[in-house]
Structure formats: structure tokens, C-alpha cells
PDB file of C-alpha atoms in Angstrom:
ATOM      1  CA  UNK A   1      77.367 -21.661 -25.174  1.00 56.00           C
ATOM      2  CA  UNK A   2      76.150 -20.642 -28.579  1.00 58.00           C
ATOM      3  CA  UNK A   3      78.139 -19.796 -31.283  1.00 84.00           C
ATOM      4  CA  UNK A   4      78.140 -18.421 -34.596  1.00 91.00           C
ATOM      5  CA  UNK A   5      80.214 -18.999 -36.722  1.00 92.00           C
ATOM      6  CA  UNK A   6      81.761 -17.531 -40.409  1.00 95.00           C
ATOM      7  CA  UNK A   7      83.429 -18.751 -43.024  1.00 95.00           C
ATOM      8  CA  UNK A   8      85.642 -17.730 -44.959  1.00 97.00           C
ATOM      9  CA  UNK A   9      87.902 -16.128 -42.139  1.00 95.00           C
ATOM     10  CA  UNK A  10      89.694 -14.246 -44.631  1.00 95.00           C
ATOM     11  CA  UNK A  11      89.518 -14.382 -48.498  1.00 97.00           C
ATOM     12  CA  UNK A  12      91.118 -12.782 -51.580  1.00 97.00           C
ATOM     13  CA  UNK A  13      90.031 -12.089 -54.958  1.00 96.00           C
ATOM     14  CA  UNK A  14      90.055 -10.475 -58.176  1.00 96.00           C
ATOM     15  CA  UNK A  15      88.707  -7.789 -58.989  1.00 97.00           C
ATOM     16  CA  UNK A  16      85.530  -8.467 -60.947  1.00 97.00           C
ATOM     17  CA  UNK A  17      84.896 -11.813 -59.379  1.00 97.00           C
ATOM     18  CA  UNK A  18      81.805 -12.604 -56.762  1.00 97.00           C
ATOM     19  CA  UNK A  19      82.580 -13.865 -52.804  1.00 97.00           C
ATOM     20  CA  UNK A  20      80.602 -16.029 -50.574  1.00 97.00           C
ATOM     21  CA  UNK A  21      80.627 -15.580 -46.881  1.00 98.00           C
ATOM     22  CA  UNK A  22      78.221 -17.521 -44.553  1.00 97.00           C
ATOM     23  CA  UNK A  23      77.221 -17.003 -41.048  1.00 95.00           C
ATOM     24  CA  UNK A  24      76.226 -20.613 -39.163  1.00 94.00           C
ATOM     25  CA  UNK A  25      74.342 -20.312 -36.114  1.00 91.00           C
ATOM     26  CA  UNK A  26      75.679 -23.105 -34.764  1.00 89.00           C
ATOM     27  CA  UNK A  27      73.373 -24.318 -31.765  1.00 84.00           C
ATOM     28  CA  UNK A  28      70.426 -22.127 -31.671  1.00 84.00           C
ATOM     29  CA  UNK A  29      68.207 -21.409 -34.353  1.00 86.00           C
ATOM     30  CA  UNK A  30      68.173 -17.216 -35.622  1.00 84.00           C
ATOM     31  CA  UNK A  31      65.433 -15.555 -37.038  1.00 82.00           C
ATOM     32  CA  UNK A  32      67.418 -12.514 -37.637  1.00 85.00           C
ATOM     33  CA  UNK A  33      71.206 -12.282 -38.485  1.00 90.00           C
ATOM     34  CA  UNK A  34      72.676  -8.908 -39.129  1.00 91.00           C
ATOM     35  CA  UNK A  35      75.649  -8.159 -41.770  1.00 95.00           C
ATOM     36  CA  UNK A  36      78.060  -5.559 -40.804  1.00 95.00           C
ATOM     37  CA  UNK A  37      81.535  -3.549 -42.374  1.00 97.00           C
ATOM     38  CA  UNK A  38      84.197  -2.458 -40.911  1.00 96.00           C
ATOM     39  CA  UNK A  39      86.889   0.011 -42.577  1.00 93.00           C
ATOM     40  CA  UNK A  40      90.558  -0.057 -41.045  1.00 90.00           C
ATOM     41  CA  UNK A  41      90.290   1.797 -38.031  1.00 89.00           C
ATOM     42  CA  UNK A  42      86.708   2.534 -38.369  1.00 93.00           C
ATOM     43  CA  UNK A  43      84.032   0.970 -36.254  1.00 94.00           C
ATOM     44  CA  UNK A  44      81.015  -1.833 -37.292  1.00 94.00           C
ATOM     45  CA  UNK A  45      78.648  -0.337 -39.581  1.00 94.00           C
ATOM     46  CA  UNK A  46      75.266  -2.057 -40.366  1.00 93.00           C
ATOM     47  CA  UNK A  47      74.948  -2.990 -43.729  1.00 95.00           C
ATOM     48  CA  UNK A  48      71.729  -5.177 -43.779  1.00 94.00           C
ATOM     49  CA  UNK A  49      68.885  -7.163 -41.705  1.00 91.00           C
ATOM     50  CA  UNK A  50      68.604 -10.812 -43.082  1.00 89.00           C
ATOM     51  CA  UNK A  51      65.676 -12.326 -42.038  1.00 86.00           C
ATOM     52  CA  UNK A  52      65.058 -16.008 -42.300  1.00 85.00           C
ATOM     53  CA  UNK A  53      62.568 -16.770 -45.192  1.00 84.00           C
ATOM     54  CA  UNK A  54      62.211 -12.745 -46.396  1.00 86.00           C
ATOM     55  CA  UNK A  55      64.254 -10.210 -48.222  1.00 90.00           C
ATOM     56  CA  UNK A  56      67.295  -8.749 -46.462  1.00 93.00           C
ATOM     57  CA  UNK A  57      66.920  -5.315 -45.111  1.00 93.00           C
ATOM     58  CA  UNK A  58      69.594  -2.943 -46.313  1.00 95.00           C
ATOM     59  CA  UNK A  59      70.462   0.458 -44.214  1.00 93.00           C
ATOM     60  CA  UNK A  60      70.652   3.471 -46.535  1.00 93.00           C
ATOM     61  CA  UNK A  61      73.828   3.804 -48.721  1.00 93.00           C
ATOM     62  CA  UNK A  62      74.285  -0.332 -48.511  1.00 95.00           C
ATOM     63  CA  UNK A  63      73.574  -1.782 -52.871  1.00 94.00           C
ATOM     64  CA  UNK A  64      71.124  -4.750 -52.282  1.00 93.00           C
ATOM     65  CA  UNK A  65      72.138  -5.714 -55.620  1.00 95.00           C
ATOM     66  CA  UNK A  66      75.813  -5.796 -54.985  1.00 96.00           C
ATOM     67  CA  UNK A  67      75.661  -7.406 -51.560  1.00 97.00           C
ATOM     68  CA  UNK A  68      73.264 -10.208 -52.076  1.00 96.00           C
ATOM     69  CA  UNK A  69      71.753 -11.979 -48.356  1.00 95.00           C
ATOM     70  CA  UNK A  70      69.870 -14.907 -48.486  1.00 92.00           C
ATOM     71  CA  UNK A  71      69.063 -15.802 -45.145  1.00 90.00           C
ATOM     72  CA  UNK A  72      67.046 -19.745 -46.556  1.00 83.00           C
ATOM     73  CA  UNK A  73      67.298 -21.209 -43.202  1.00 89.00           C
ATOM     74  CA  UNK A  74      67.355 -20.632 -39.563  1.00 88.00           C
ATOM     75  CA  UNK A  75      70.493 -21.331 -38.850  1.00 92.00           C
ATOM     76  CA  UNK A  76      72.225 -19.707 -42.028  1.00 94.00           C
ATOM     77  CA  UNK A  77      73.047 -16.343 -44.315  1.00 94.00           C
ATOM     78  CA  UNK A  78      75.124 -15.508 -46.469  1.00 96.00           C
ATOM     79  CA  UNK A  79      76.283 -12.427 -47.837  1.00 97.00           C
ATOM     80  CA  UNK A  80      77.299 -12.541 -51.324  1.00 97.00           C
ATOM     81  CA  UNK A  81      79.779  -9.459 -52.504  1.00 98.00           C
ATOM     82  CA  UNK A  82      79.125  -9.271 -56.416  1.00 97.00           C
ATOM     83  CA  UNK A  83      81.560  -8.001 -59.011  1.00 97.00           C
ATOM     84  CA  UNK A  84      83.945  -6.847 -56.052  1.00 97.00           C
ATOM     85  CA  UNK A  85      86.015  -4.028 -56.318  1.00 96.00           C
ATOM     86  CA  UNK A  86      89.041  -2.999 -54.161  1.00 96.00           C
ATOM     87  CA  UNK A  87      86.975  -0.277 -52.145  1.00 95.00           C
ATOM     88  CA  UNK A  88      84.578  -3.181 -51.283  1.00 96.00           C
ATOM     89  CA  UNK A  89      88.125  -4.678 -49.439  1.00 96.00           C
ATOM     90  CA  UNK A  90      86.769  -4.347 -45.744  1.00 96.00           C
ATOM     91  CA  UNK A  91      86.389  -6.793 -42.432  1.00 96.00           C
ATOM     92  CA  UNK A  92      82.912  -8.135 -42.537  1.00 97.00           C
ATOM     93  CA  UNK A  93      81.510  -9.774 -39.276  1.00 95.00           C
ATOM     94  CA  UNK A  94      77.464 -11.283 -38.850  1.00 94.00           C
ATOM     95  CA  UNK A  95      75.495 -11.423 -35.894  1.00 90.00           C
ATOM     96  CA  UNK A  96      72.498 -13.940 -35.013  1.00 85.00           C
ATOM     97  CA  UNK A  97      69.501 -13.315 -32.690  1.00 73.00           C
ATOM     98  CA  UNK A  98      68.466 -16.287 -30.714  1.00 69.00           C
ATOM     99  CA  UNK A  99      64.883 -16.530 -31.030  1.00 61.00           C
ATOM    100  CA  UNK A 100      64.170 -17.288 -27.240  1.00 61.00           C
ATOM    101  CA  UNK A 101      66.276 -14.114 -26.835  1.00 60.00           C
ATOM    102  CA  UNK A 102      66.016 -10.380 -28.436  1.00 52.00           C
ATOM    103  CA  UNK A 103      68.967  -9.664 -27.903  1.00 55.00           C
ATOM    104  CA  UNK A 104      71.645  -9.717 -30.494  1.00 51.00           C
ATOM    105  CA  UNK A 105      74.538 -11.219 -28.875  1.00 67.00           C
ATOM    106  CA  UNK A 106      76.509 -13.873 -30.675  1.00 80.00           C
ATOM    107  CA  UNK A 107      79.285 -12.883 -33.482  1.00 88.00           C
ATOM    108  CA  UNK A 108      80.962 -14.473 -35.880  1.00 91.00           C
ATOM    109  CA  UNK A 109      84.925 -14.065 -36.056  1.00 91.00           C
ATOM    110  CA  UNK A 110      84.204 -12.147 -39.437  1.00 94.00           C
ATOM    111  CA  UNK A 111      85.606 -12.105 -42.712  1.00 96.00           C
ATOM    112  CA  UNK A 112      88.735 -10.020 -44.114  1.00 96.00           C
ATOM    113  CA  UNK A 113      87.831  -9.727 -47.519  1.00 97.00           C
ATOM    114  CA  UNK A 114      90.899  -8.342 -49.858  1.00 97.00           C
ATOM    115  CA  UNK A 115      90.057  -7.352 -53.191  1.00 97.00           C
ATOM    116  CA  UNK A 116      93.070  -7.017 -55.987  1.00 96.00           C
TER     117      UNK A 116
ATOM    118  CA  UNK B   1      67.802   7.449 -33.252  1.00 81.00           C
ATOM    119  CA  UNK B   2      70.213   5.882 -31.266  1.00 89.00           C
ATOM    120  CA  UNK B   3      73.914   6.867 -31.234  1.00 94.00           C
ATOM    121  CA  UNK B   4      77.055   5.561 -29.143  1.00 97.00           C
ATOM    122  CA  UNK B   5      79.389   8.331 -28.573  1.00 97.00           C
ATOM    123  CA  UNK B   6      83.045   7.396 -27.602  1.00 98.00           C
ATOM    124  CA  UNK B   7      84.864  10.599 -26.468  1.00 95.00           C
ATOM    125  CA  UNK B   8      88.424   9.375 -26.221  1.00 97.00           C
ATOM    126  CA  UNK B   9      89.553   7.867 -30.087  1.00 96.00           C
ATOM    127  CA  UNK B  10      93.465   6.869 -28.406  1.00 97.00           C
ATOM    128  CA  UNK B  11      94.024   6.162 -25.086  1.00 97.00           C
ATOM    129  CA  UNK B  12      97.730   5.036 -23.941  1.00 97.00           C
ATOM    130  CA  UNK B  13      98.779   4.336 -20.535  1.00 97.00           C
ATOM    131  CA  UNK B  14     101.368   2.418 -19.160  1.00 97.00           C
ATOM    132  CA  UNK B  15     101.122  -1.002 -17.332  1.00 97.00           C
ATOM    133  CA  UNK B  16      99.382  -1.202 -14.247  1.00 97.00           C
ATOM    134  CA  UNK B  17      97.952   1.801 -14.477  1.00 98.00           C
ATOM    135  CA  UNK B  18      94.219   2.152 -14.219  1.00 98.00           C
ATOM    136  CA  UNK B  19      92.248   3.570 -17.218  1.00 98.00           C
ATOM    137  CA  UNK B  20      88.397   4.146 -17.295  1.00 98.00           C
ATOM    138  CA  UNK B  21      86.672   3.890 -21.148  1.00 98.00           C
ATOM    139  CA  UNK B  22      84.005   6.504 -21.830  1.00 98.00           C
ATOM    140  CA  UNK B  23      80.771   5.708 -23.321  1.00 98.00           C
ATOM    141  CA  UNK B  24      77.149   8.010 -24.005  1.00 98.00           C
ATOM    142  CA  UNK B  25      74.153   6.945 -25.403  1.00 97.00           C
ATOM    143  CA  UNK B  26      71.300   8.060 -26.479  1.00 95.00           C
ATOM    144  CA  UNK B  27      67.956   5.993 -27.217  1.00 93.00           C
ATOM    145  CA  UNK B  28      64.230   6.748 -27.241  1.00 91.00           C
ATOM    146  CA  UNK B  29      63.677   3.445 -26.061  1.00 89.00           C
ATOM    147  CA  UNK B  30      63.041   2.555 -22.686  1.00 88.00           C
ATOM    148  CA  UNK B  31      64.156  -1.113 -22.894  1.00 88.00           C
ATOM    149  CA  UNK B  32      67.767  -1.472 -24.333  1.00 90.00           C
ATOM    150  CA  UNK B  33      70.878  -3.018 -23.702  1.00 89.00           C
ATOM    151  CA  UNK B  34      74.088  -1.800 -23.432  1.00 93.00           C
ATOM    152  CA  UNK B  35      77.446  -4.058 -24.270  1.00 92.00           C
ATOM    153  CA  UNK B  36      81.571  -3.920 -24.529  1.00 95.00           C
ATOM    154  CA  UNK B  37      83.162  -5.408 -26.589  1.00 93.00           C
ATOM    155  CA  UNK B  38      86.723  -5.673 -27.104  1.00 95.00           C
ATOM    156  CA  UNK B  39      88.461  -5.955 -30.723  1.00 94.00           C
ATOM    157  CA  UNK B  40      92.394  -7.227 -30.221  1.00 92.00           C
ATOM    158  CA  UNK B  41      94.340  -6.500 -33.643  1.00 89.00           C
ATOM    159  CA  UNK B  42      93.189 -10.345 -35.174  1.00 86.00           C
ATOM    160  CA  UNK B  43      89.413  -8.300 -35.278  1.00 88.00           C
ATOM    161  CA  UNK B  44      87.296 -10.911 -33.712  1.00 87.00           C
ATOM    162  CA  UNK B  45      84.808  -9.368 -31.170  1.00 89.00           C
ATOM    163  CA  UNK B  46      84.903 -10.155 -27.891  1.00 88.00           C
ATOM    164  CA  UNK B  47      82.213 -10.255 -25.779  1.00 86.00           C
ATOM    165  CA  UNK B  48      82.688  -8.704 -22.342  1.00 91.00           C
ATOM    166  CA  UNK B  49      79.428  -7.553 -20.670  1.00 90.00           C
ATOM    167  CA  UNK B  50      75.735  -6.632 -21.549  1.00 88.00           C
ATOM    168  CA  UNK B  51      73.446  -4.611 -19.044  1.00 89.00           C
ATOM    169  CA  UNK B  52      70.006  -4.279 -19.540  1.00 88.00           C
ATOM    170  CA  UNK B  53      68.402  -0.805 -18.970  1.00 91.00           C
ATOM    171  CA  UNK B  54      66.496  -2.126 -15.776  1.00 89.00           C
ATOM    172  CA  UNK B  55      69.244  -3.016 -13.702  1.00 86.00           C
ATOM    173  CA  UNK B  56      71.917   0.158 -13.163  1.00 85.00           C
ATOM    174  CA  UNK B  57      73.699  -1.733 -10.747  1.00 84.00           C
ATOM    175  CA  UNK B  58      77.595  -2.011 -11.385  1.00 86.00           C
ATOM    176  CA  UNK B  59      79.622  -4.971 -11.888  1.00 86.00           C
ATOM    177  CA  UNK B  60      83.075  -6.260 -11.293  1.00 89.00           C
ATOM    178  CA  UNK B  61      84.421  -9.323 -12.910  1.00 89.00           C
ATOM    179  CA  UNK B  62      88.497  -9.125 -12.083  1.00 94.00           C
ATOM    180  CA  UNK B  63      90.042  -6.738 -13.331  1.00 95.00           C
ATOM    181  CA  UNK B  64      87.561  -4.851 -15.476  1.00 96.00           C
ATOM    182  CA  UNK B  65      84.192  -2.953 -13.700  1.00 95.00           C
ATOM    183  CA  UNK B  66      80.894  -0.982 -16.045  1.00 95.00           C
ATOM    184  CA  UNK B  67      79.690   1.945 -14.368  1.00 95.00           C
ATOM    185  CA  UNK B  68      75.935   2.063 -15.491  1.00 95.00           C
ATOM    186  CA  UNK B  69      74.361   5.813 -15.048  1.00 94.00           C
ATOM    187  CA  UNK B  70      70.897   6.105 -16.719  1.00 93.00           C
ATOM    188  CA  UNK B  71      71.139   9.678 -15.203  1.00 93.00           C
ATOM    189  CA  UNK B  72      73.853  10.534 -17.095  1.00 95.00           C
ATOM    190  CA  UNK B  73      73.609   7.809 -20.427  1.00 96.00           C
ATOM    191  CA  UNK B  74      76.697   7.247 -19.829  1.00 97.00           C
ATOM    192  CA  UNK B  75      77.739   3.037 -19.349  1.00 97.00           C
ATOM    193  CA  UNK B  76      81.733   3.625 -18.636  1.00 97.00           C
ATOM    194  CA  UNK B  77      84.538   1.088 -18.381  1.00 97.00           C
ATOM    195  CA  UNK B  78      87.426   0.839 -16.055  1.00 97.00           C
ATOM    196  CA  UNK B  79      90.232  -1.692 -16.479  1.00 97.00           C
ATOM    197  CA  UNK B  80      92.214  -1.911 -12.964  1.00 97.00           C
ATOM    198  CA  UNK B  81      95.907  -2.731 -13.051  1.00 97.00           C
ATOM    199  CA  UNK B  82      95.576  -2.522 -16.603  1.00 97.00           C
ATOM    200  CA  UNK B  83      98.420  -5.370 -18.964  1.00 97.00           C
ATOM    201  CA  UNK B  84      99.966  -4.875 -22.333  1.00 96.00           C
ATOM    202  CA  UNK B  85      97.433  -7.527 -23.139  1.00 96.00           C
ATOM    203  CA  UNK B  86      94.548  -5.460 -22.456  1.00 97.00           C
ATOM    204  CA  UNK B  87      95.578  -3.146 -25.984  1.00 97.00           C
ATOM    205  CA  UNK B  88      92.749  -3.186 -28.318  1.00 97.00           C
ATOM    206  CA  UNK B  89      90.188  -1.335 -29.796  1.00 97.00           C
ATOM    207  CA  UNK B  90      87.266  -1.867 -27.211  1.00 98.00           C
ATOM    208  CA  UNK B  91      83.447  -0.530 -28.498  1.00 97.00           C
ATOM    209  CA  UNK B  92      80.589   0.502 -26.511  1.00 97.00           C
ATOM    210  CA  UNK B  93      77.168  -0.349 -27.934  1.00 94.00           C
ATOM    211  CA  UNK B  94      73.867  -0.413 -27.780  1.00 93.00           C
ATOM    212  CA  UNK B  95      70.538  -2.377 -28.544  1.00 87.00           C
ATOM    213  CA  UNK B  96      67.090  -1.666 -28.751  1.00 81.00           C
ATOM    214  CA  UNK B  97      64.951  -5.025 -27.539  1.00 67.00           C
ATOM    215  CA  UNK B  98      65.220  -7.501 -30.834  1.00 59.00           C
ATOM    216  CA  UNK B  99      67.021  -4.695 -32.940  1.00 69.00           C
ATOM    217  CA  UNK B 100      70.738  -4.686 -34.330  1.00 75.00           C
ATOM    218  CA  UNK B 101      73.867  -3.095 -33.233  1.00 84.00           C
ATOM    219  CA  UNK B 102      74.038   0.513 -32.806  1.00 91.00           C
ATOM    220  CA  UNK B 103      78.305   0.704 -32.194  1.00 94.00           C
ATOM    221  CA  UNK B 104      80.209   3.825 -30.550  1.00 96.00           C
ATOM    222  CA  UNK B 105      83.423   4.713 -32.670  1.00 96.00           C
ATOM    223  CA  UNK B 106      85.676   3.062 -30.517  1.00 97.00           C
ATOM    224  CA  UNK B 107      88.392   3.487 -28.257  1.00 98.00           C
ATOM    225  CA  UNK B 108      91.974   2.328 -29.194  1.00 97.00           C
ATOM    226  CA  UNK B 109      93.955   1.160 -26.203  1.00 98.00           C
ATOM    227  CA  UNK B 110      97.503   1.046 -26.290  1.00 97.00           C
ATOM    228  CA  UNK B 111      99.059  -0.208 -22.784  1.00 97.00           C
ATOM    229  CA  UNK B 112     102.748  -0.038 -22.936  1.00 97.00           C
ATOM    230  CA  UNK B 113     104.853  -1.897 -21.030  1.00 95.00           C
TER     231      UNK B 113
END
């Protein structure tokens, strides 16, 4: 079946310093791969749209400048938390759309990101 | 807009008991689809079902069974005989044809032995 996966599966960093998570889709190719946070104990919010080729969309509220996409292939994005801060310390998890298939359906096993 | 309402934040039960999930939805669309997932504490998703809006017809698989109402918007889960391993945080959502994730709050699940 398809899968997507992410790496890192959990990271931590310092304050100040930039993080790199990517989202593989790993046997289907995804023209749309969607970023989303989750708070402890809070549900998934969107953050952005990538789309393959074009600038992310970000939902209201979400820095495009602080959390960089770059979505340069069909089969990978990657989010890119800039200058992180503790508050940006949240569970991060993508999604990819199959092309032959609307339907957003395949997550990655997301990312705990700690910030200290 | 589209929004995923999950009435019940906590629900505890004890094992073997059965214990139906709530879910609403709302949507302008007339072609969505509707999904469970279920989050266990190490916060991967898992996949359990997705019903498109054309078919309302209900579905078993084991244990676990989606009532589908369009009548109502309502897309509710019941977990029969329900096992300490079933405790998680399990989220309704919902999907507009080629669009992202719109996810209810959640329902945490604690099934005590």
C-alpha cells in the first residue's frame, strides 16, 4: 500500500537554531502534501498547502517566513522551522494526495519537535 | 466552511463494554469524505475507515462499526466489546474532493481494565 513517510521522528534543538523535516511519498507520486500541528492534547491543525513546483499555501495565523515548505518534487516536502523557539515545540505530521486519487489519505508518523 | 464537531472530549469505560464515538459535520460540499482515525499515545495516525458522501451505508469490520447519517451529519463510531488497547485519542474528519483535512477535536478514550 502507499506510504508516506517522515523524517525526523522526533528531534531536539536549541533555541535559535533552524529544523528540517521531510515528508517522502514513498510509492506514489503527490501533487499536494499538507503540513499540520498538533499541541498536547489538542487536535491537527493545518498549517500549509505545499504544492509540487509552487509556493506553499499557508492558513491564516501560520508565518510563511518562519515555516519554510518547499515541495521541489513529487514525491517530497519539507517543512523547515526557522529560528525555533520553545512555543514552536509541537507534533508535526504531513499528508500526501495521490494524484490518481483526491483524496488525502496517507500520513506520515510525524515529527515531535522539542525546542530548549 | 467545514467543521468536525466532537461532543464527548473524555470518554472512559471499562473493558468489554461497548462505547459509540460521536461525530457532526458540516460542509457545503456535496462530494466529501468522511474518516477515523485513531491516535494511540506514540501520536502516529491510524487509519481506520473513509466513507464517501454517496454511499450512507454502514460498515462493520470486527469489532468497530461507522454509522453514516447524511440526515443527521452525523458519521458515529461504535467499538463493541471494547479492550484496554482500544485507549486513544480517536478523530473524526472530513474532506472536501482534493482538499486537506478538516479534523474534529477529538475524543480521548480511556478503557480501563
Amino acid at each position: 500500500g502507499a506510504v508516506v513517510s517522515q523524517h525526523p521522528s522526533w528531534v531536539i534543538c536549541k533555541s535559535g537554531t533552524s529544523v528540517k523535516i521531510e515528508c517522502r511519498s514513498l510509492d506514489f507520486q503527490a501533487t499536494t502534501m499538507f503540513w499540520y500541528r498538533q499541541f498536547p492534547k489538542q487536535s491537527l491543525m493545518l498549517m500549509a498547502t505545499s504544492n509540487e513546483g509552487s509556493k506553499a499555501t499557508y492558513e491564516q495565523g501560520v508565518e510563511k517566513d518562519k515555516f519554510l515548505i518547499n515541495h521541489a518534487s513529487l514525491t517530497l516536502s519539507t517543512l523547515t522551522v526557522t529560528s525555533a523557539h520553545p512555543e514552536d515545540s509541537s507534533f508535526y505530521i504531513c499528508s500526501a494526495n495521490r494524484v490518481s486519487d483526491n483524496s488525502p489519505l496517507h500520513f506520515g508518523n510525524g515529527t515531535r519537535l522539542t525546542v530548549t | 466552511a467545514q467543521k468536525v464537531t466532537q461532543a464527548q472530549t473524555e470518554i472512559s469505560v471499562v473493558e468489554k463494554e461497548d462505547v459509540t464515538l460521536d461525530c457532526v459535520y458540516e460542509t457545503r460540499d456535496t462530494t466529501y469524505y468522511l474518516f477515523w482515525y485513531k491516535q494511540p499515545p506514540s501520536g502516529e495516525l491510524v487509519f481506520l475507515i473513509r466513507r464517501n458522501s454517496f454511499d450512507e451505508q454502514n460498515e462493520i469490520s470486527g469489532r468497530y462499526s461507522w454509522n453514516f447519517q447524511k440526515s443527521t451529519s452525523s458519521f458515529n463510531f461504535t467499538i463493541t466489546a471494547s479492550q484496554v488497547v482500544d485507549s486513544a485519542v480517536y478523530f473524526c474528519a472530513l474532506s472536501a474532493y482534493g482538499q486537506n483535512f478538516v479534523f474534529g477535536p477529538g475524543t480521548r478514550l480511556s478503557v480501563l481494565p
